[in-house]
Coordinates of C-alpha atoms in Angstrom, one line a residue:
Chain A
M1 CA 115.2 131.7 138.4
K2 CA 118.4 131.3 136.2
S3 CA 120.6 134.2 134.9
E4 CA 119.6 133.5 131.4
L5 CA 116.5 135.7 131.9
R6 CA 117.4 139.3 131.3
S7 CA 114.3 141.2 130.3
T8 CA 110.9 141.6 132.3
S9 CA 109.3 139.8 129.4
D10 CA 111.5 136.8 129.4
L11 CA 110.7 136.8 133.3
V12 CA 107.2 136.8 132.4
R13 CA 107.5 134.1 130.0
G14 CA 109.3 131.9 132.3
N15 CA 106.6 132.3 134.9
I16 CA 103.7 131.9 132.7
M17 CA 105.1 128.7 130.7
A18 CA 105.8 127.1 134.2
N19 CA 102.4 127.8 135.0
V20 CA 101.0 126.4 131.6
A21 CA 103.0 123.4 132.1
S22 CA 101.7 122.7 135.5
E23 CA 98.1 123.7 134.8
A24 CA 97.8 121.2 131.7
R25 CA 96.5 118.5 134.0
Y26 CA 94.0 117.1 131.6
P27 CA 95.7 115.9 128.5
S28 CA 93.5 113.2 127.7
A29 CA 90.5 115.5 127.8
D30 CA 92.2 118.1 125.9
N31 CA 93.1 116.0 123.0
V32 CA 89.8 114.3 122.4
A33 CA 87.9 117.8 122.9
L34 CA 90.3 119.3 120.1
K35 CA 89.4 116.4 117.7
F36 CA 85.8 117.0 118.3
V37 CA 86.2 120.8 117.7
V38 CA 87.9 120.2 114.3
G39 CA 85.3 117.8 113.2
S40 CA 82.3 119.9 114.5
A41 CA 84.0 122.6 111.8
I42 CA 84.2 120.1 108.9
G43 CA 80.5 119.2 109.9
L44 CA 79.2 122.7 109.8
L45 CA 80.8 123.3 106.1
V46 CA 78.8 120.1 104.9
V47 CA 75.5 121.8 106.9
V48 CA 75.9 125.1 105.0
L49 CA 76.8 123.6 101.6
S50 CA 73.6 121.3 101.6
G51 CA 71.5 124.3 102.9
L52 CA 72.6 126.4 100.0
I53 CA 72.0 123.7 97.5
M54 CA 68.4 123.3 99.0
S55 CA 67.8 127.1 99.1
L56 CA 68.9 127.4 95.4
Q57 CA 66.8 124.5 94.4
L58 CA 63.6 126.2 95.7
T59 CA 63.9 129.0 93.5
S60 CA 64.4 129.3 89.7
L61 CA 67.9 130.1 90.3
G62 CA 68.6 126.3 91.1
N63 CA 67.3 124.8 87.8
G64 CA 69.5 121.9 86.8
I65 CA 71.4 121.8 90.2
G66 CA 72.0 118.2 90.7
G67 CA 70.6 115.6 94.0
L68 CA 67.1 115.2 95.0
F69 CA 65.8 117.9 97.3
V70 CA 64.2 115.5 99.8
N71 CA 67.7 113.3 99.9
I72 CA 69.6 116.6 100.5
R73 CA 67.2 117.8 103.2
G74 CA 67.9 114.6 105.1
I75 CA 71.6 115.1 105.1
H76 CA 71.1 119.1 106.1
L77 CA 69.2 117.8 109.0
Q78 CA 71.2 115.1 110.0
A79 CA 74.6 117.3 109.4
I80 CA 73.5 119.9 111.7
I81 CA 72.0 117.5 114.3
F82 CA 75.2 115.0 114.4
A83 CA 77.9 116.4 112.5
W84 CA 78.1 119.9 113.6
L85 CA 76.0 120.7 116.7
S86 CA 76.3 117.2 118.5
M87 CA 80.1 116.7 117.7
G88 CA 80.7 120.5 118.7
L89 CA 78.9 120.4 122.3
M90 CA 80.5 116.7 122.7
G91 CA 84.1 118.9 122.2
A92 CA 83.1 121.2 124.7
I93 CA 81.7 118.5 127.2
Y94 CA 84.9 116.6 127.0
Y95 CA 87.1 119.8 127.8
A96 CA 84.4 120.8 130.7
V97 CA 83.7 117.6 132.7
P98 CA 87.2 116.9 133.6
R99 CA 87.7 120.3 134.7
I100 CA 84.2 120.5 136.7
C101 CA 85.3 117.6 138.7
G102 CA 89.1 117.7 139.1
R103 CA 89.8 114.4 137.3
D104 CA 91.2 113.7 133.8
L105 CA 88.8 111.9 131.4
L106 CA 88.3 108.2 132.3
S107 CA 89.5 106.6 129.2
K108 CA 91.3 108.5 126.3
A109 CA 90.8 105.4 124.1
L110 CA 87.1 105.3 124.6
G111 CA 87.0 109.2 123.7
N112 CA 88.9 108.4 120.4
V113 CA 86.5 105.3 119.7
H114 CA 83.6 107.8 120.1
F115 CA 85.1 110.3 117.7
A116 CA 85.9 107.7 115.1
L117 CA 82.4 106.1 115.4
M118 CA 80.8 109.4 114.9
W119 CA 82.6 110.0 111.9
V120 CA 81.5 106.4 110.4
A121 CA 77.9 106.9 111.6
V122 CA 77.9 110.4 109.7
G123 CA 79.5 108.8 106.6
L124 CA 77.0 105.8 106.6
V125 CA 74.1 108.3 107.2
A126 CA 75.1 110.7 104.2
V127 CA 75.7 107.8 101.8
T128 CA 72.3 106.0 102.8
L129 CA 70.3 109.3 102.4
L130 CA 72.2 110.0 99.1
L131 CA 71.1 106.8 97.7
G132 CA 67.5 107.1 98.7
Y133 CA 67.3 104.8 101.9
S134 CA 65.5 106.6 104.3
E135 CA 62.7 106.2 107.0
G136 CA 61.1 109.3 105.6
R137 CA 60.5 110.5 109.5
E138 CA 61.6 114.0 110.1
Y139 CA 64.8 114.3 112.1
L140 CA 65.1 110.3 112.3
E141 CA 65.8 109.8 108.6
P142 CA 68.6 107.1 108.9
I143 CA 67.6 103.6 108.6
L144 CA 67.4 101.4 111.6
P145 CA 70.9 99.5 111.4
I146 CA 72.4 103.1 111.7
D147 CA 69.9 103.7 114.6
F148 CA 71.6 100.9 116.7
A149 CA 74.9 102.0 115.9
V150 CA 74.0 105.6 117.1
V151 CA 73.0 104.1 120.6
V152 CA 76.3 102.4 120.7
I153 CA 78.0 105.5 120.4
W154 CA 75.9 107.3 122.9
V155 CA 76.6 104.2 125.4
I156 CA 80.5 104.9 124.9
F157 CA 80.0 108.5 125.2
V158 CA 77.7 108.3 128.3
T159 CA 80.1 105.9 129.9
N160 CA 83.2 108.2 129.6
I161 CA 81.4 111.2 131.1
L162 CA 79.2 109.7 133.6
G163 CA 82.4 107.5 134.5
T164 CA 84.4 110.7 134.7
I165 CA 81.9 112.3 137.1
I166 CA 81.5 109.3 139.6
A167 CA 85.0 108.4 139.6
S168 CA 86.1 111.9 140.6
R169 CA 84.2 111.4 143.8
A170 CA 83.8 115.0 144.1
K171 CA 81.7 115.9 147.1
T172 CA 79.7 118.8 145.5
V173 CA 78.9 118.6 142.0
P174 CA 77.8 122.0 140.5
Y175 CA 74.6 122.7 138.5
S176 CA 76.9 123.0 135.3
A177 CA 77.4 119.2 135.5
I178 CA 74.2 118.3 136.3
F179 CA 72.7 120.3 133.3
I180 CA 75.6 118.5 130.9
T181 CA 74.6 115.0 132.4
V182 CA 70.8 115.5 131.9
S183 CA 71.3 116.6 128.4
I184 CA 73.3 113.5 127.7
I185 CA 70.5 111.5 129.1
Y186 CA 68.1 113.2 127.1
L187 CA 69.9 112.5 123.9
G188 CA 70.2 108.6 124.3
V189 CA 66.7 108.2 125.9
N190 CA 64.9 110.1 122.9
Y191 CA 66.6 108.5 120.7
L192 CA 66.0 105.1 122.0
L193 CA 62.2 106.1 122.0
G194 CA 62.6 107.9 118.5
M195 CA 64.3 105.1 116.5
V196 CA 61.5 102.4 117.1
P197 CA 59.4 102.8 114.0
L198 CA 55.7 102.9 115.3
R199 CA 52.5 103.5 113.2
G200 CA 50.1 106.3 112.8
L201 CA 49.5 108.5 115.5
Q202 CA 52.0 107.1 118.3
D203 CA 54.6 107.6 115.6
A204 CA 53.6 111.2 115.1
V205 CA 53.9 111.5 118.7
A206 CA 57.4 109.6 119.1
V207 CA 58.7 111.6 116.1
W208 CA 57.8 115.3 117.2
T209 CA 58.7 114.1 121.0
F210 CA 62.0 113.2 119.6
A211 CA 62.7 116.1 117.5
H212 CA 61.6 118.8 120.2
N213 CA 63.6 117.2 122.9
Q214 CA 66.5 116.6 120.7
V215 CA 66.4 120.5 120.5
N216 CA 65.5 121.7 123.9
G217 CA 66.6 118.5 125.9
W218 CA 70.1 117.8 124.4
F219 CA 71.3 121.2 122.4
M220 CA 69.8 123.8 124.8
V221 CA 70.2 122.2 128.0
G222 CA 73.9 121.1 127.2
L223 CA 74.6 124.4 125.9
M224 CA 73.3 126.0 129.1
G225 CA 75.3 123.6 131.1
L226 CA 78.3 124.3 129.3
M227 CA 77.7 128.0 129.5
Y228 CA 77.4 127.7 133.1
F229 CA 80.6 126.3 133.2
A230 CA 82.4 128.6 130.8
L231 CA 80.6 132.2 131.9
P232 CA 82.3 132.3 135.5
R233 CA 85.7 131.2 133.9
L234 CA 85.3 134.0 131.2
T235 CA 84.5 136.9 133.5
G236 CA 86.8 136.0 136.4
L237 CA 83.7 135.6 138.8
E238 CA 84.4 131.8 139.7
D239 CA 83.8 132.6 143.4
N240 CA 81.0 134.9 143.4
P241 CA 78.3 134.4 140.9
P242 CA 76.5 137.8 140.0
H243 CA 73.2 136.2 140.4
N244 CA 71.3 134.4 143.3
T245 CA 72.4 130.9 142.8
K246 CA 68.9 129.6 143.8
L247 CA 67.7 130.8 140.1
T248 CA 69.9 128.1 138.6
A249 CA 67.8 125.5 140.8
I250 CA 64.5 127.0 139.5
H251 CA 65.9 126.9 136.1
F252 CA 67.0 123.4 136.1
W253 CA 63.5 122.1 137.5
T254 CA 61.1 124.5 135.4
L255 CA 63.1 123.2 132.4
M256 CA 62.7 119.5 133.4
V257 CA 59.0 119.9 134.0
F258 CA 58.1 122.0 131.1
I259 CA 60.2 120.5 128.0
P260 CA 59.0 117.1 127.6
P261 CA 55.0 118.0 127.4
S262 CA 55.7 121.0 125.3
A263 CA 56.6 118.8 122.7
M264 CA 53.0 118.6 121.8
H265 CA 52.7 121.9 120.3
H266 CA 54.1 120.6 117.0
L267 CA 51.0 118.7 116.6
L268 CA 48.4 121.2 116.9
Y269 CA 47.3 121.6 113.4
Q270 CA 49.1 118.5 111.9
S271 CA 45.5 116.6 111.2
V272 CA 46.6 114.3 113.7
P273 CA 44.2 113.1 116.4
V274 CA 46.1 114.0 119.6
S275 CA 43.8 114.3 122.2
E276 CA 42.7 117.7 123.5
F277 CA 44.3 117.2 126.9
W278 CA 47.9 116.9 125.4
K279 CA 47.3 119.8 123.0
E280 CA 46.2 122.1 125.7
L281 CA 49.1 120.8 127.9
G282 CA 51.6 121.5 125.0
Q283 CA 50.3 125.0 124.6
W284 CA 50.6 126.2 128.1
T285 CA 53.7 124.4 129.2
S286 CA 55.3 126.1 126.0
V287 CA 53.9 129.5 127.4
G288 CA 55.7 128.3 130.8
M289 CA 58.9 127.9 129.0
L290 CA 59.1 131.6 129.3
I291 CA 60.1 131.4 133.0
P292 CA 63.7 129.6 132.5
T293 CA 63.9 131.8 129.3
G294 CA 63.9 134.8 131.6
I295 CA 66.0 133.4 134.2
W296 CA 68.5 132.5 131.6
T297 CA 68.6 135.8 129.9
Y298 CA 69.1 137.4 133.4
V299 CA 72.0 135.1 134.4
V300 CA 74.0 135.8 131.1
Y301 CA 73.4 139.4 131.3
S302 CA 74.5 140.0 134.9
Y303 CA 77.6 137.8 134.1
I304 CA 78.6 139.9 131.1
K305 CA 77.6 143.2 133.1
N306 CA 79.9 142.4 135.9
S307 CA 82.6 140.5 134.1
R308 CA 86.3 141.3 135.4
K309 CA 88.1 140.1 132.2
G310 CA 86.4 142.4 129.8
F311 CA 84.1 141.6 126.8
T312 CA 85.9 139.2 125.2
L313 CA 85.2 137.4 121.9
P314 CA 83.1 134.1 123.4
L315 CA 81.3 136.7 125.5
K316 CA 80.3 138.5 122.5
F317 CA 78.8 135.3 120.9
F318 CA 77.0 134.7 124.2
A319 CA 75.6 137.9 124.2
V320 CA 74.3 137.5 120.6
T321 CA 73.1 134.0 121.2
T322 CA 71.0 135.2 124.2
V323 CA 69.3 137.9 122.2
F324 CA 68.4 135.2 119.4
Y325 CA 67.4 132.9 122.3
L326 CA 64.9 135.5 123.8
L327 CA 63.4 136.1 120.3
N328 CA 63.2 132.5 119.6
C329 CA 61.3 131.8 123.0
L330 CA 58.9 134.5 122.3
Q331 CA 58.3 133.6 118.9
G332 CA 58.0 129.9 120.1
A333 CA 55.4 130.9 123.1
V334 CA 53.4 132.8 120.4
Q335 CA 53.2 130.3 117.9
S336 CA 52.3 127.6 120.0
I337 CA 49.1 129.4 120.5
R338 CA 46.6 127.7 118.2
A339 CA 45.0 130.6 116.6
I340 CA 48.4 131.8 115.3
N341 CA 49.6 128.0 114.4
D342 CA 46.5 127.7 112.4
I343 CA 48.3 130.4 109.8
T344 CA 52.0 129.6 110.4
H345 CA 51.7 125.8 110.5
G346 CA 53.5 124.4 107.5
S347 CA 54.9 127.4 106.0
Q348 CA 58.3 128.9 105.7
W349 CA 57.9 130.6 109.3
T350 CA 58.4 127.5 110.7
I351 CA 61.6 127.0 108.8
G352 CA 62.6 130.4 109.9
H353 CA 61.8 129.4 113.4
A354 CA 63.9 126.3 113.0
H355 CA 66.9 128.4 111.9
L356 CA 66.5 130.8 114.6
A357 CA 66.7 128.2 117.0
L358 CA 69.4 125.8 115.8
V359 CA 71.5 128.6 113.8
G360 CA 70.7 131.7 116.0
F361 CA 70.6 130.2 119.3
I362 CA 72.4 126.9 119.5
S363 CA 75.1 127.6 116.8
T364 CA 76.0 131.0 117.9
G365 CA 76.3 129.7 121.4
L366 CA 78.5 126.9 120.4
F367 CA 80.8 129.3 118.3
G368 CA 81.1 131.2 121.7
L369 CA 82.1 127.9 123.5
L370 CA 84.3 126.6 121.0
Y371 CA 85.9 130.1 120.9
F372 CA 86.4 129.5 124.6
V373 CA 87.6 125.9 124.3
L374 CA 89.9 126.2 121.3
P375 CA 92.9 128.4 122.9
R376 CA 92.5 126.1 125.8
V377 CA 93.4 122.9 123.9
V378 CA 96.0 124.0 121.4
K379 CA 99.6 124.8 121.8
G380 CA 100.2 128.6 122.3
A381 CA 97.3 131.3 122.3
P382 CA 96.1 131.8 119.0
A383 CA 94.8 135.2 118.1
L384 CA 91.1 134.3 117.2
D385 CA 89.7 137.8 117.9
K386 CA 90.3 139.5 114.2
V387 CA 88.6 136.8 112.1
G388 CA 86.2 136.0 115.2
G389 CA 84.7 139.4 115.0
M390 CA 84.1 139.1 111.5
H391 CA 82.7 135.8 112.0
L392 CA 80.3 137.0 114.6
A393 CA 79.0 139.8 112.3
F394 CA 78.7 137.5 109.2
S395 CA 76.8 134.8 111.1
A396 CA 74.5 137.2 112.7
A397 CA 73.9 139.2 109.8
G398 CA 73.2 136.1 107.6
L399 CA 70.8 134.4 110.2
A400 CA 68.9 137.7 110.6
I401 CA 68.3 138.1 107.0
M402 CA 67.2 134.3 106.8
W403 CA 65.0 134.3 109.4
V404 CA 63.2 137.8 108.8
T405 CA 62.7 136.9 105.1
L406 CA 61.5 133.5 106.0
T407 CA 59.2 134.7 108.6
I408 CA 57.5 137.3 106.2
A409 CA 57.3 134.4 103.5
G410 CA 55.5 132.4 106.0
L411 CA 53.0 134.9 106.8
V412 CA 52.1 135.5 103.1
Q413 CA 52.1 131.8 102.2
G414 CA 50.0 130.7 105.4
S415 CA 47.4 133.4 104.8
M416 CA 47.3 132.3 101.1
L417 CA 46.8 128.7 101.8
S418 CA 44.2 129.4 104.4
S419 CA 42.2 131.5 102.4
G420 CA 42.1 128.7 99.8
Q421 CA 44.4 130.2 97.0
G422 CA 46.1 127.1 96.6
F423 CA 49.7 125.7 96.8
W424 CA 50.9 126.9 93.5
A425 CA 49.8 130.5 93.7
A426 CA 51.2 130.5 97.3
R427 CA 54.5 129.0 96.1
E428 CA 54.9 131.7 93.3
A429 CA 54.1 134.4 95.7
I430 CA 57.2 133.6 98.1
Q431 CA 59.9 133.3 95.5
P432 CA 61.2 136.9 95.9
Y433 CA 61.5 136.0 99.4
L434 CA 63.2 132.7 99.0
I435 CA 65.6 134.6 96.9
V436 CA 66.6 137.1 99.5
R437 CA 67.1 134.0 101.8
I438 CA 69.6 132.7 99.7
I439 CA 71.7 136.0 100.3
G440 CA 71.4 135.2 103.8
G441 CA 72.6 131.6 103.3
V442 CA 75.6 132.9 101.4
T443 CA 76.3 135.3 104.0
Y444 CA 76.1 132.7 106.6
A445 CA 78.3 130.4 104.5
V446 CA 81.2 133.2 104.9
A447 CA 80.9 133.0 108.6
A448 CA 81.2 129.3 108.4
A449 CA 84.2 129.4 106.1
L450 CA 85.4 132.2 108.5
F451 CA 85.1 129.9 111.5
F452 CA 87.0 126.9 109.8
Y453 CA 89.6 129.1 108.8
N454 CA 90.1 130.1 112.6
V455 CA 90.1 126.6 113.9
L456 CA 92.6 125.4 111.1
A457 CA 94.9 128.3 111.8
A458 CA 94.6 127.6 115.7
V459 CA 95.5 124.1 115.2
R460 CA 98.4 124.5 112.9
R461 CA 100.2 127.4 114.2
P462 CA 103.1 126.7 116.2
A463 CA 103.4 127.7 119.9
E464 CA 104.3 131.7 120.0
T465 CA 106.7 133.4 122.4
T466 CA 106.2 136.9 121.6
P467 CA 105.0 139.2 124.4
E468 CA 101.7 139.5 122.9
A469 CA 101.0 135.8 122.7
I470 CA 102.2 135.4 126.4
G471 CA 99.9 138.4 127.5
R472 CA 97.1 136.5 125.7
Q473 CA 98.0 133.2 127.4
A474 CA 97.8 134.6 130.4
L475 CA 94.1 135.5 130.0
V476 CA 93.5 132.1 128.6
Q477 CA 93.9 130.3 132.2
R478 CA 93.6 126.5 131.5
Chain B
M1 CA 77.6 113.6 144.4
G2 CA 74.0 113.1 146.3
K3 CA 72.5 116.3 144.8
F4 CA 74.1 115.3 141.4
L5 CA 72.4 111.9 141.4
V6 CA 69.2 113.0 142.7
S7 CA 69.0 115.7 140.1
V8 CA 69.9 113.7 137.3
G9 CA 67.7 110.7 138.4
V10 CA 64.5 112.6 139.0
G11 CA 65.2 115.1 135.8
S12 CA 65.4 111.4 133.7
L13 CA 62.4 109.9 135.5
I14 CA 60.3 113.1 134.6
L15 CA 61.6 112.7 131.0
V16 CA 60.7 109.1 130.8
G17 CA 57.3 109.4 132.4
W18 CA 56.2 112.2 130.2
L19 CA 57.4 110.1 127.0
V20 CA 55.4 107.0 127.9
S21 CA 52.2 108.8 128.9
S22 CA 52.3 111.0 126.0
L23 CA 52.2 107.7 123.7
T24 CA 49.1 106.6 125.6
T25 CA 47.5 109.7 124.0
Y26 CA 43.9 109.2 122.8
N27 CA 44.2 107.4 119.5
V28 CA 41.0 106.9 117.3
G29 CA 42.4 103.9 115.5
P30 CA 42.5 103.3 111.7
I31 CA 39.8 105.3 109.9
N32 CA 38.1 102.2 108.5
A33 CA 37.3 100.9 111.9
H34 CA 35.2 103.8 112.4
A35 CA 31.6 104.6 111.1
G36 CA 32.7 107.4 109.1
P37 CA 35.6 110.0 108.3
W38 CA 36.8 112.6 110.6
F39 CA 36.9 115.9 108.6
A40 CA 34.4 115.2 106.0
D41 CA 31.1 117.3 107.1
T42 CA 29.1 117.4 104.2
E43 CA 26.9 114.4 102.8
L44 CA 28.9 114.7 99.6
A45 CA 32.3 114.5 101.3
K46 CA 31.1 111.5 103.4
N47 CA 29.9 109.7 100.6
G48 CA 33.5 110.5 99.0
W49 CA 35.0 108.8 102.0
S50 CA 33.4 105.7 101.3
Q51 CA 34.1 106.0 97.4
F52 CA 37.7 106.5 98.7
Q53 CA 37.4 103.1 100.1
S54 CA 35.9 101.3 97.3
A55 CA 37.9 102.6 94.3
G56 CA 40.8 101.1 96.1
C57 CA 42.7 104.6 96.5
A58 CA 44.0 103.0 99.8
Q59 CA 46.0 100.5 97.9
C60 CA 48.5 103.3 97.5
H61 CA 47.6 106.2 99.6
S62 CA 47.5 106.8 103.3
I63 CA 45.8 109.5 105.4
L64 CA 47.5 110.5 108.7
G65 CA 50.1 107.6 107.9
Q66 CA 47.3 105.2 108.7
Q67 CA 45.4 102.4 106.8
G68 CA 47.0 102.8 103.4
Q69 CA 50.1 101.9 101.9
S70 CA 52.9 104.0 101.0
T71 CA 53.4 103.6 97.3
G72 CA 51.8 107.1 96.5
P73 CA 52.1 110.2 98.6
D74 CA 50.3 110.4 102.2
L75 CA 47.2 112.6 101.3
T76 CA 46.8 114.1 105.0
Q77 CA 46.8 117.6 104.3
V78 CA 46.1 117.2 100.4
G79 CA 43.3 119.7 100.7
K80 CA 45.8 122.5 101.5
R81 CA 47.6 121.9 98.3
W82 CA 44.8 121.1 95.9
K83 CA 41.3 122.3 94.9
A84 CA 38.8 119.9 94.2
D85 CA 38.4 120.3 90.4
Q86 CA 42.2 120.0 90.2
I87 CA 41.8 116.7 92.4
K88 CA 39.2 115.4 89.8
K89 CA 41.3 116.1 86.7
L90 CA 44.2 114.3 88.5
V91 CA 42.2 111.3 89.4
R92 CA 40.6 110.9 85.9
D93 CA 43.8 111.2 84.1
P94 CA 46.9 111.5 86.1
Q95 CA 49.3 111.6 83.2
S96 CA 47.7 115.1 82.3
I97 CA 49.3 116.6 85.3
F98 CA 52.2 114.1 86.6
V99 CA 54.0 113.0 83.2
G100 CA 55.1 109.6 83.9
T101 CA 53.5 108.9 87.1
R102 CA 52.8 105.4 88.2
M103 CA 49.2 106.3 89.3
P104 CA 46.8 104.7 87.1
S105 CA 43.7 106.6 85.5
Y106 CA 40.4 105.6 86.7
P107 CA 37.9 105.6 83.7
Q108 CA 35.4 103.5 85.4
L109 CA 34.5 106.2 88.0
S110 CA 31.4 108.3 86.9
E111 CA 31.5 112.1 87.2
A112 CA 29.4 112.0 90.4
Q113 CA 31.9 109.6 92.0
L114 CA 34.8 111.8 91.2
D115 CA 32.9 114.7 92.6
Q116 CA 32.3 112.9 96.0
I117 CA 36.1 111.8 96.1
A118 CA 37.3 115.2 95.4
S119 CA 35.2 116.7 97.9
Y120 CA 36.2 114.5 100.4
L121 CA 40.0 114.8 99.7
E122 CA 39.5 118.7 99.6
T123 CA 38.5 118.4 103.3
L124 CA 41.8 117.0 104.4
K125 CA 43.6 120.2 105.3

């Protein structure tokens, strides 16, 4: 140690900066991950903007707002699937996988190509959908040429990630990497099945299997894998997990067995002649999904409860996401039962459930993950907590308003349709709820803007050398 | 690495297995390959199904995504949105409900035929 270091804080700074320099072992992974995090924040803005336009159009407040509802709806769906959630998860995966197997990314160039092609695909999807070129199949609106481009992008992604894991020759690969890899395989296999335009019943089965597995297989399993990676590091419990590790194996295999067949619960009252066997199977495997739900809730709870690093911002997001996850799975299991599905199917209840899943559960969890990844891939240690706390409050409140009003609106609408009062009467009856929903949407848009601000501020801030910043840096072990 | 490959492999195999087998789910095929409609339970509605075929509705409309064309909207759940008398009014003179629609009016259909078609479509819920 040289004699320029005069104070304790200088000493601390010198030590920690030396540590940081030696610990930044994965420059390619960090570089690619940061690009995806910023990209996902931009994608989220597209999602909330298109959502706000549509929520206005559904009420009398939106008279004269341009753009066809059906076109914007496709953009809203595709933006949330690809531009926001997929890009965010991919960023976190690019960060996590090299650290799990102790080897930098297979190829930084492939990662950059992946990122560029993602934006090309997102741009193409947005333009074609706005022009009205759509397959008209829910969640699979992009036309066939774009589908092929998506498959190419997926091949690049899976080559990079699987290649990194296999090239690392790690003797033991933990379950977090298994969850992540399986989720990537779900993404691709599903897309290959879903992109083929079939006819009639088979098309309905393919579309809803795709939509279901995209959310459960790619978003949910991927998010869980990444949280299995992040939770021990956020709580300082890397070496002694607070739960029985056999639970993770049970968690994994129940998911693998229950996720695909439960897709059929989307077709219970669709007037589609799916055979009784598949409808029953879809119903009961949906209820069976409560087993992994319980395990996952317990795992997250036990990590947070035993945390040695305090209740930090990402952990707060993880706590909230688990609450929404539990609500979501209970609601999902309930509405998979046919007697209830008869009322709720095709009403605003379903819209509420979709938002609870993708906004309440997946997006909140992803925010937590990105707040875990972000300080570790930018220079210095940005203070995310102040804005981050507000972001958490606004996003949870916005989602809660949206979900509760849509669920009540769905019950009103569904029972009016079932009792034969007609489409227009039901539409008029739910207008007040749809207006309250706009308030929820605006609240959530504020949260999205706060997130965007936080990401930009973290990226643009120069490396700080104040003792506080160094203290934060010490918490953020790379 | 062994556990990793086995877990990922078996998980993917389960997925592909379910996907392929779910596509073999019982398909009753196109509607007009069968003796009658699925949902029509009254005599009136069953006749309406035949009228639906012979009046040429399926030139533009599909039901359950099958059999028809996609010029007009799919009518799978039309009974949830429209009552029989509204459907009747629509088929007789579409311009009176949707101004500027491409759907032609059907003056050649008798009152009884319209009743049958409307009561059939109302059963599609």
